[in-house]
Amino acid sequence: MKNLPYKALKGTKDILPPESFVWQNLEEKARRLFSHYGYQEIRTPIIEELKLFVRSVGETTDIVQKEMFSFKDRGGREICLRPEATASCVRAYLESNLSSEPIVKFYYFGPMFRAERPQKGRYRQFHQIGVEVLGANSYLVDAEVILLLVELVKEFSLEHFLLKINSLGCTEDKKKISEEYRKILLKRKERLCPLCQERCERNVLRVLDCKEKRCQEIIGDLPSTLEMLCENCRRHFQSLLDILSSLNIKYTVEPRIVRGLDYYTRTVFELTSELLGSQDALAAGGRYDNLIEDLGGPSLGAVGFALGMERVIIALEKSGKLNEFVEKPLEVFLITLGEEADKEGFLLMERLRKKDISVDMDYSGKSLKAKMRRADKLKIRFVIIIGEDELKKGRYILRDMQSGYQEMINKEDLEKLCKKIRGEQG
Ligand code: HAM
């Protein structure tokens, strides 16, 4: 309908049936998988203090500089809609004193908000499924998180993806990498875009996220971050690659992935899909060994990932697999003709539902033909018809829409009716 006075905001959308059923189905698969690996759900607020993300995601990142939905509340506090959930998980972990536990494994679902320029696969409100493992330094935890992501996309029937992986090293290594990059980039400063010239001064690693062709050419010549890792970080990364190979997980080492958020240290990774077009990142994550301490906690390591649900849906659409996740139709559609039959049918529906048979009617006074057409459209296998004649004789018509076969069933014989619908003998 055109000219409606109210519309969804730019970059946001409604998720309606049958797509909403696909979401439920995917979420259910994710929940089952996560609990199998010992992860538990966390639900954090959608609004947080702005400074949480300034401190964690980073003051000079695109997210904080250009994409935050932030505002002052009535008390003058600076609030924002969360652009991601990693920082919220760490805040909640510290606030609930969970850092005394040996390891905490969270998973979450939910909306995130970034004021980006909307396009296919990029929204202002989008939804992530993510995991965060807090309080662990072992490379085996990096491996578990990556394994979980790969298993998750397999559960979602997505096949064509590419895992790109890199290491940024520890704080000292990151400093060394930044200094080296700054030295090289400053020599070519005038060839960089104005924003990257500024990034060279303020946060040089952000230059690597630049999509401008002239910057890309220069970025391509930068040395690999891996060449600048200390012995410990090198060993951590190699052990991770070895165990991924033992798990038969295919990856490519991409020595220039730095990720668009500042908190990462050591392992960073992205899962891309060629089905997605320009916004090709299906999921991304990495280790953030300083964040717990930066947000006021002890010095403990952590690692996680987040997957973009809208992009999963696009990839499923593109690969023709969306239908695999669409809701199964109802088992029975009830067609009643006349007021008395409506009442009889209404009560019958409840008796059938109690026997675990899914059934609905349309409550309209439309004709038998129109109602049959609707049952057909909804792809419902059985129709029960109750008209005046059936009411008088105390029986129902059960019609199998697939074969066209129909029979009369005595209204007292609910068991027989249920058996027929379930396809059981007798
Ligand atoms: P991210 O790379 O900013 O990482 O986002 C993760 C995923 O969210 C992306 O790969 C993409 O699928 C989806 N996504 C991001 N922005 C949008 C958007 N505007 N529209 C649609 N989808 C989008 C994080 O958020 C980190 N918190 C991941 C993480 C968890 N790292 C460690 N733990």
Coordinates of C-alpha atoms and ligand atoms in Angstrom, one line a residue:
M1 CA 0.0 0.0 0.0
K2 CA 1.3 3.4 -1.0
N3 CA 1.0 6.6 0.9
L4 CA 0.8 5.1 4.4
P5 CA 1.6 7.7 7.1
Y6 CA 3.9 5.3 9.0
K7 CA 6.7 3.2 7.6
A8 CA 9.6 1.2 9.0
L9 CA 12.7 3.3 9.4
K10 CA 15.4 3.3 6.7
G11 CA 17.7 0.3 7.2
T12 CA 15.3 -1.6 9.3
K13 CA 12.8 -4.2 8.3
D14 CA 10.0 -6.4 9.6
I15 CA 10.5 -10.1 9.7
L16 CA 7.1 -11.7 8.7
P17 CA 6.0 -15.2 8.3
P18 CA 7.1 -17.4 6.6
E19 CA 10.5 -15.8 7.0
S20 CA 10.1 -15.6 10.8
F21 CA 9.8 -19.3 10.9
V22 CA 13.1 -19.6 9.1
W23 CA 14.6 -17.5 11.8
Q24 CA 13.1 -19.6 14.6
N25 CA 14.3 -22.7 12.9
L26 CA 17.9 -21.4 12.6
E27 CA 17.9 -20.1 16.1
E28 CA 16.7 -23.5 17.4
K29 CA 19.5 -25.3 15.5
A30 CA 22.1 -22.8 16.9
R31 CA 20.8 -23.3 20.5
R32 CA 21.0 -27.1 20.2
L33 CA 24.6 -26.9 18.8
F34 CA 25.8 -24.3 21.4
S35 CA 24.5 -26.3 24.4
H36 CA 26.1 -29.4 23.0
Y37 CA 29.5 -27.6 23.3
G38 CA 28.7 -26.3 26.8
Y39 CA 27.7 -22.7 26.0
Q40 CA 24.9 -21.0 27.9
E41 CA 22.7 -18.1 26.8
I42 CA 23.2 -14.5 27.9
R43 CA 20.7 -11.7 27.3
T44 CA 22.1 -8.2 27.8
P45 CA 20.2 -4.9 27.5
I46 CA 20.0 -3.3 24.1
I47 CA 20.9 0.1 25.5
E48 CA 24.2 0.6 27.2
E49 CA 26.4 3.5 28.2
L50 CA 28.0 5.0 25.2
K51 CA 31.5 5.0 26.8
L52 CA 31.4 1.2 27.0
F53 CA 31.8 1.0 23.2
V54 CA 34.1 4.0 22.9
R55 CA 36.5 2.2 25.2
S56 CA 36.1 -1.3 23.7
V57 CA 35.4 -1.0 20.0
G58 CA 37.7 2.1 19.9
E59 CA 37.3 5.8 19.6
T60 CA 38.8 6.0 16.1
T61 CA 36.8 3.1 14.6
D62 CA 34.1 3.8 12.0
I63 CA 31.5 2.3 14.3
V64 CA 32.2 4.8 17.1
Q65 CA 33.0 7.8 14.9
K66 CA 30.1 7.5 12.4
E67 CA 27.7 4.7 13.2
M68 CA 26.4 5.0 16.8
F69 CA 22.8 5.5 17.6
S70 CA 23.5 7.6 20.7
F71 CA 21.5 10.1 22.7
K72 CA 21.3 11.7 26.1
D73 CA 18.6 10.4 28.4
R74 CA 16.5 12.6 30.7
G75 CA 19.2 12.4 33.3
G76 CA 21.8 13.7 30.9
R77 CA 23.6 10.3 30.6
E78 CA 25.1 9.3 27.3
I79 CA 23.3 6.2 26.1
C80 CA 23.5 4.2 22.9
L81 CA 21.9 1.3 21.1
R82 CA 24.5 -1.4 21.2
P83 CA 26.4 -1.7 17.9
E84 CA 27.7 -5.2 18.9
A85 CA 27.5 -7.5 22.0
T86 CA 31.1 -8.5 22.9
A87 CA 31.6 -5.4 25.1
S88 CA 28.2 -6.0 26.7
C89 CA 29.1 -9.6 27.5
V90 CA 32.4 -8.5 29.1
R91 CA 30.6 -5.8 31.1
A92 CA 28.0 -8.3 32.3
Y93 CA 30.6 -10.9 33.1
L94 CA 32.5 -8.5 35.3
E95 CA 29.4 -7.0 36.9
S96 CA 28.2 -10.5 37.9
N97 CA 31.6 -11.5 39.3
L98 CA 32.0 -14.3 36.8
S99 CA 35.7 -13.7 36.4
S100 CA 36.4 -15.9 39.4
E101 CA 35.0 -18.9 37.3
P102 CA 37.7 -20.8 35.4
I103 CA 36.0 -20.3 32.1
V104 CA 32.6 -18.8 31.0
K105 CA 31.0 -19.7 27.6
F106 CA 28.2 -17.5 26.5
Y107 CA 26.0 -17.4 23.4
Y108 CA 23.5 -14.7 22.4
F109 CA 21.0 -13.7 19.8
G110 CA 19.8 -10.3 19.2
P111 CA 19.5 -7.0 17.4
M112 CA 22.5 -4.7 16.9
F113 CA 22.4 -1.1 15.6
R114 CA 24.8 0.8 13.3
A115 CA 23.9 3.9 11.4
E116 CA 25.5 2.7 8.2
R117 CA 24.4 3.5 4.7
P118 CA 21.8 0.8 4.0
Q119 CA 22.3 -1.6 1.1
K120 CA 21.7 -5.3 0.5
G121 CA 23.2 -7.2 3.5
R122 CA 23.8 -4.0 5.4
Y123 CA 21.1 -2.7 7.7
R124 CA 20.8 -0.2 10.6
Q125 CA 19.2 -2.8 12.8
F126 CA 20.6 -6.2 12.1
H127 CA 20.7 -9.4 14.1
Q128 CA 23.7 -11.4 15.3
I129 CA 24.1 -14.9 16.7
G130 CA 27.4 -14.9 18.7
V131 CA 29.5 -16.7 21.2
E132 CA 32.0 -15.3 23.7
V133 CA 34.4 -17.5 25.7
L134 CA 35.8 -15.5 28.6
G135 CA 38.7 -16.2 30.9
A136 CA 40.7 -18.5 28.6
N137 CA 44.1 -18.1 26.8
S138 CA 44.6 -21.5 25.2
Y139 CA 44.8 -21.7 21.4
L140 CA 42.4 -24.7 21.8
V141 CA 39.6 -22.2 22.7
D142 CA 40.3 -20.3 19.5
A143 CA 40.0 -23.6 17.7
E144 CA 36.7 -24.4 19.5
V145 CA 35.2 -21.1 18.6
I146 CA 36.2 -21.4 15.0
L147 CA 35.0 -25.0 14.9
L148 CA 31.7 -24.0 16.4
L149 CA 31.2 -21.3 13.7
V150 CA 32.0 -23.8 10.9
E151 CA 29.6 -26.4 12.4
L152 CA 26.9 -23.6 12.8
V153 CA 27.0 -22.6 9.1
K154 CA 27.0 -26.3 8.2
E155 CA 23.9 -26.8 10.3
F156 CA 22.4 -23.9 8.3
S157 CA 23.1 -25.9 5.1
L158 CA 25.6 -23.3 3.9
E159 CA 28.4 -24.8 1.9
H160 CA 30.3 -22.2 0.0
F161 CA 32.2 -20.2 2.5
L162 CA 35.8 -19.2 3.0
L163 CA 37.5 -19.0 6.4
K164 CA 40.2 -16.3 6.4
I165 CA 42.4 -16.1 9.4
N166 CA 45.3 -13.9 10.7
S167 CA 47.1 -13.0 13.9
L168 CA 47.7 -9.4 15.2
G169 CA 49.9 -10.6 18.1
C170 CA 49.9 -9.3 21.6
T171 CA 49.8 -5.7 22.7
E172 CA 53.6 -5.3 22.1
D173 CA 53.3 -7.0 18.6
K174 CA 50.3 -4.8 17.7
K175 CA 52.4 -1.7 18.7
K176 CA 55.3 -3.0 16.6
I177 CA 53.0 -3.7 13.6
S178 CA 51.4 -0.2 13.9
E179 CA 54.8 1.5 14.0
E180 CA 56.1 -0.4 11.1
Y181 CA 52.9 0.3 9.0
R182 CA 53.0 4.0 10.0
K183 CA 56.6 4.3 8.9
I184 CA 55.8 2.8 5.5
L185 CA 52.5 4.6 5.0
L186 CA 53.8 8.0 6.0
K187 CA 56.3 7.7 3.1
R188 CA 53.3 7.4 0.7
K189 CA 51.0 9.6 2.7
E190 CA 50.1 11.9 -0.3
R191 CA 48.8 8.9 -2.2
L192 CA 46.3 7.9 0.5
C193 CA 42.8 9.2 0.8
P194 CA 42.4 12.2 3.2
L195 CA 40.7 9.9 5.9
C196 CA 43.6 7.4 5.8
Q197 CA 46.1 10.3 6.0
E198 CA 44.4 11.1 9.3
R199 CA 44.2 7.4 10.3
C200 CA 48.0 7.2 9.9
E201 CA 48.3 9.5 12.8
R202 CA 45.5 8.4 15.0
N203 CA 45.0 4.6 14.5
V204 CA 47.1 3.3 11.6
L205 CA 45.6 -0.2 11.5
R206 CA 42.2 1.3 10.4
V207 CA 43.9 2.2 7.1
L208 CA 43.7 -1.6 6.3
D209 CA 39.8 -1.4 6.3
C210 CA 39.7 1.4 3.7
K211 CA 37.9 0.4 0.5
E212 CA 39.3 3.2 -1.7
K213 CA 41.2 1.8 -4.6
R214 CA 44.2 4.1 -4.2
C215 CA 44.6 3.0 -0.5
Q216 CA 44.0 -0.7 -1.4
E217 CA 47.0 -0.6 -3.7
I218 CA 49.3 0.7 -1.0
I219 CA 47.9 -1.7 1.6
G220 CA 48.7 -4.6 -0.7
D221 CA 52.4 -3.8 -0.4
L222 CA 52.5 -3.7 3.4
P223 CA 54.4 -6.6 5.1
S224 CA 52.4 -9.4 6.7
T225 CA 51.5 -8.9 10.4
L226 CA 52.7 -12.5 10.9
E227 CA 56.3 -11.4 10.2
M228 CA 56.2 -9.2 13.2
L229 CA 54.9 -11.6 15.9
C230 CA 56.8 -12.5 19.0
E231 CA 57.7 -16.1 19.6
N232 CA 54.7 -16.8 21.9
C233 CA 52.2 -15.3 19.5
R234 CA 53.8 -17.1 16.6
R235 CA 53.5 -20.4 18.5
H236 CA 49.9 -19.7 19.5
F237 CA 49.0 -19.0 15.8
Q238 CA 50.8 -22.1 14.4
S239 CA 49.3 -24.4 17.0
L240 CA 45.9 -23.1 16.1
L241 CA 46.5 -23.6 12.4
D242 CA 47.7 -27.2 13.1
I243 CA 44.7 -28.1 15.1
L244 CA 42.3 -26.6 12.5
S245 CA 44.0 -28.8 9.9
S246 CA 43.6 -31.9 12.2
L247 CA 39.9 -31.0 12.3
N248 CA 39.8 -30.8 8.5
I249 CA 38.8 -27.2 8.6
K250 CA 39.9 -25.4 5.5
Y251 CA 41.3 -21.9 5.9
T252 CA 43.4 -19.3 4.2
V253 CA 45.8 -17.2 6.1
E254 CA 45.2 -13.6 5.1
P255 CA 47.9 -11.5 6.6
R256 CA 46.2 -8.2 6.2
I257 CA 42.9 -8.8 8.0
V258 CA 42.9 -6.5 11.1
R259 CA 39.1 -6.2 11.6
G260 CA 37.2 -3.0 12.2
L261 CA 37.1 -3.1 16.0
D262 CA 40.1 -2.1 18.1
Y263 CA 39.9 -4.7 20.9
Y264 CA 41.4 -7.6 18.9
T265 CA 44.7 -9.2 19.8
R266 CA 46.2 -12.4 18.4
T267 CA 43.7 -14.5 16.3
V268 CA 41.3 -12.7 14.0
F269 CA 39.1 -14.4 11.4
E270 CA 36.3 -13.8 8.9
L271 CA 33.9 -16.2 7.2
T272 CA 32.9 -14.9 3.8
S273 CA 30.5 -16.3 1.3
E274 CA 30.6 -15.6 -2.4
L275 CA 26.8 -15.7 -2.4
L276 CA 26.7 -12.4 -0.6
G277 CA 28.0 -9.8 -3.1
S278 CA 29.8 -6.8 -1.8
Q279 CA 28.8 -7.3 1.9
D280 CA 30.4 -10.8 1.9
A281 CA 31.2 -11.3 5.6
L282 CA 28.8 -13.9 7.0
A283 CA 30.6 -13.9 10.3
A284 CA 33.7 -12.6 12.0
G285 CA 35.5 -12.7 15.3
G286 CA 38.7 -13.2 17.2
R287 CA 40.6 -13.0 20.4
Y288 CA 40.5 -9.9 22.7
D289 CA 43.0 -10.6 25.5
N290 CA 43.0 -7.0 26.8
L291 CA 39.3 -6.2 26.9
I292 CA 38.4 -7.8 30.3
E293 CA 41.2 -5.8 31.9
D294 CA 40.4 -2.6 29.9
L295 CA 36.9 -2.7 31.3
G296 CA 38.1 -2.9 34.8
G297 CA 38.6 -6.7 35.4
P298 CA 41.6 -9.0 35.8
S299 CA 44.0 -9.8 33.0
L300 CA 42.2 -12.7 31.3
G301 CA 42.0 -13.8 27.7
A302 CA 38.8 -14.2 25.7
V303 CA 37.6 -15.1 22.2
G304 CA 34.4 -15.1 20.2
F305 CA 32.5 -14.6 17.0
A306 CA 29.3 -13.1 15.7
L307 CA 27.3 -14.1 12.6
G308 CA 25.0 -11.8 10.7
M309 CA 21.5 -13.4 10.5
E310 CA 20.3 -11.3 7.6
R311 CA 23.3 -12.4 5.6
V312 CA 22.6 -16.0 6.4
I313 CA 19.0 -15.5 5.0
I314 CA 20.4 -13.9 1.8
A315 CA 22.9 -16.8 1.4
L316 CA 20.1 -19.3 1.9
E317 CA 17.9 -17.5 -0.6
K318 CA 20.7 -17.4 -3.2
S319 CA 21.5 -21.1 -2.8
G320 CA 17.8 -22.0 -3.1
K321 CA 17.8 -23.6 0.4
L322 CA 15.5 -21.2 2.2
N323 CA 12.6 -23.6 1.7
E324 CA 14.3 -26.2 3.8
F325 CA 13.7 -24.0 6.8
V326 CA 10.1 -22.9 6.1
E327 CA 7.4 -24.1 8.4
K328 CA 5.6 -27.3 7.8
P329 CA 2.0 -26.7 6.9
L330 CA -0.8 -27.5 9.3
E331 CA -2.1 -31.1 9.2
V332 CA -5.8 -30.2 9.0
F333 CA -7.9 -27.4 7.7
L334 CA -11.4 -27.3 9.0
I335 CA -14.2 -26.1 6.8
T336 CA -17.6 -25.4 8.4
L337 CA -20.7 -24.2 6.7
G338 CA -23.3 -22.4 8.8
E339 CA -23.3 -21.0 12.4
E340 CA -24.0 -24.4 14.1
A341 CA -21.3 -26.1 12.2
D342 CA -18.9 -23.2 13.0
K343 CA -19.5 -23.9 16.7
E344 CA -19.2 -27.7 16.3
G345 CA -16.0 -27.2 14.3
F346 CA -14.5 -24.8 16.8
L347 CA -14.9 -27.4 19.6
L348 CA -13.6 -30.2 17.4
M349 CA -10.4 -28.2 16.6
E350 CA -9.6 -28.1 20.3
R351 CA -10.1 -31.8 20.7
L352 CA -7.8 -32.5 17.8
R353 CA -5.1 -30.1 19.1
K354 CA -5.2 -31.9 22.4
K355 CA -4.4 -35.1 20.4
D356 CA -1.4 -33.2 19.1
I357 CA -2.8 -32.6 15.6
S358 CA -2.3 -29.1 14.2
V359 CA -5.5 -27.6 12.8
D360 CA -7.0 -24.2 12.0
M361 CA -10.1 -22.7 10.3
D362 CA -10.6 -19.3 8.7
Y363 CA -13.7 -18.1 10.6
S364 CA -15.0 -16.4 7.5
G365 CA -18.4 -17.0 6.0
K366 CA -16.9 -17.8 2.6
S367 CA -18.1 -20.6 0.3
L368 CA -16.9 -24.2 0.4
K369 CA -15.0 -23.6 -2.8
A370 CA -13.2 -20.5 -1.5
K371 CA -12.2 -22.4 1.7
M372 CA -11.0 -25.5 -0.3
R373 CA -8.9 -23.1 -2.4
R374 CA -7.4 -21.7 0.8
A375 CA -6.5 -25.2 2.1
D376 CA -4.9 -25.9 -1.2
K377 CA -2.9 -22.7 -1.1
L378 CA -1.7 -23.4 2.4
K379 CA -0.6 -26.9 1.2
I380 CA -2.6 -28.6 4.0
R381 CA -2.9 -32.4 3.5
F382 CA -6.4 -33.0 5.2
V383 CA -9.6 -31.1 5.2
I384 CA -12.5 -31.8 7.5
I385 CA -15.8 -30.6 6.2
I386 CA -18.8 -30.0 8.5
G387 CA -22.0 -28.8 6.7
E388 CA -25.7 -29.0 7.6
D389 CA -26.1 -32.5 6.4
E390 CA -23.0 -33.8 8.4
L391 CA -24.3 -32.0 11.5
K392 CA -27.7 -33.7 11.2
K393 CA -26.1 -37.2 10.7
G394 CA -23.5 -36.7 13.4
R395 CA -20.5 -37.2 11.2
Y396 CA -17.6 -35.4 9.5
I397 CA -16.2 -35.6 6.0
L398 CA -12.4 -36.2 6.0
R399 CA -10.8 -35.4 2.6
D400 CA -7.2 -36.2 1.7
M401 CA -6.2 -33.3 -0.5
Q402 CA -3.3 -35.2 -2.0
S403 CA -5.3 -38.2 -3.3
G404 CA -8.7 -36.6 -3.5
Y405 CA -10.1 -39.6 -1.5
Q406 CA -12.8 -38.7 1.1
E407 CA -14.7 -40.6 3.7
M408 CA -17.3 -40.1 6.4
I409 CA -16.2 -40.5 10.0
N410 CA -18.6 -40.7 12.9
K411 CA -18.3 -37.7 15.1
E412 CA -18.0 -40.0 18.2
D413 CA -15.0 -41.8 16.7
L414 CA -12.3 -39.2 17.4
E415 CA -9.7 -42.0 17.6
K416 CA -10.4 -43.1 14.1
L417 CA -10.2 -39.6 12.8
C418 CA -6.9 -39.0 14.4
K419 CA -5.5 -42.3 13.1
K420 CA -6.5 -41.5 9.6
I421 CA -4.8 -38.1 9.8
R422 CA -1.7 -39.6 11.3
G423 CA -1.6 -42.2 8.5
E424 CA -2.0 -45.1 11.0
Q425 CA -3.9 -48.3 10.3
G426 CA -7.3 -49.1 11.7
Ligands
HAM1 P1 31.5 -7.5 13.1 O1 32.5 -7.9 12.1 O2 31.4 -6.0 13.3 O3 32.0 -8.1 14.5 O4 30.1 -8.1 12.9 C1 29.9 -9.5 12.8 C2 28.9 -9.8 11.7 O5 27.7 -9.1 11.8 C3 29.4 -9.5 10.3 O6 30.3 -10.4 9.7 C4 28.1 -9.4 9.5 O7 27.6 -10.7 9.1 C5 27.1 -8.8 10.6 N1 27.0 -7.4 10.4 C6 27.8 -6.4 10.8 N2 27.3 -5.2 10.5 C7 26.1 -5.4 9.8 C8 25.1 -4.6 9.2 N3 25.2 -3.2 9.2 N4 24.1 -5.2 8.6 C9 24.0 -6.5 8.5 N5 24.9 -7.4 9.1 C10 25.9 -6.8 9.7 C11 31.4 -8.0 15.7 O8 30.3 -7.4 15.9 C12 32.1 -8.6 16.9 N6 31.4 -8.3 18.1 C13 32.3 -10.1 16.6 C14 33.0 -10.7 17.8 C15 32.5 -11.5 18.8 N7 34.3 -10.7 18.0 C16 34.6 -11.4 19.1 N8 33.5 -11.8 19.6

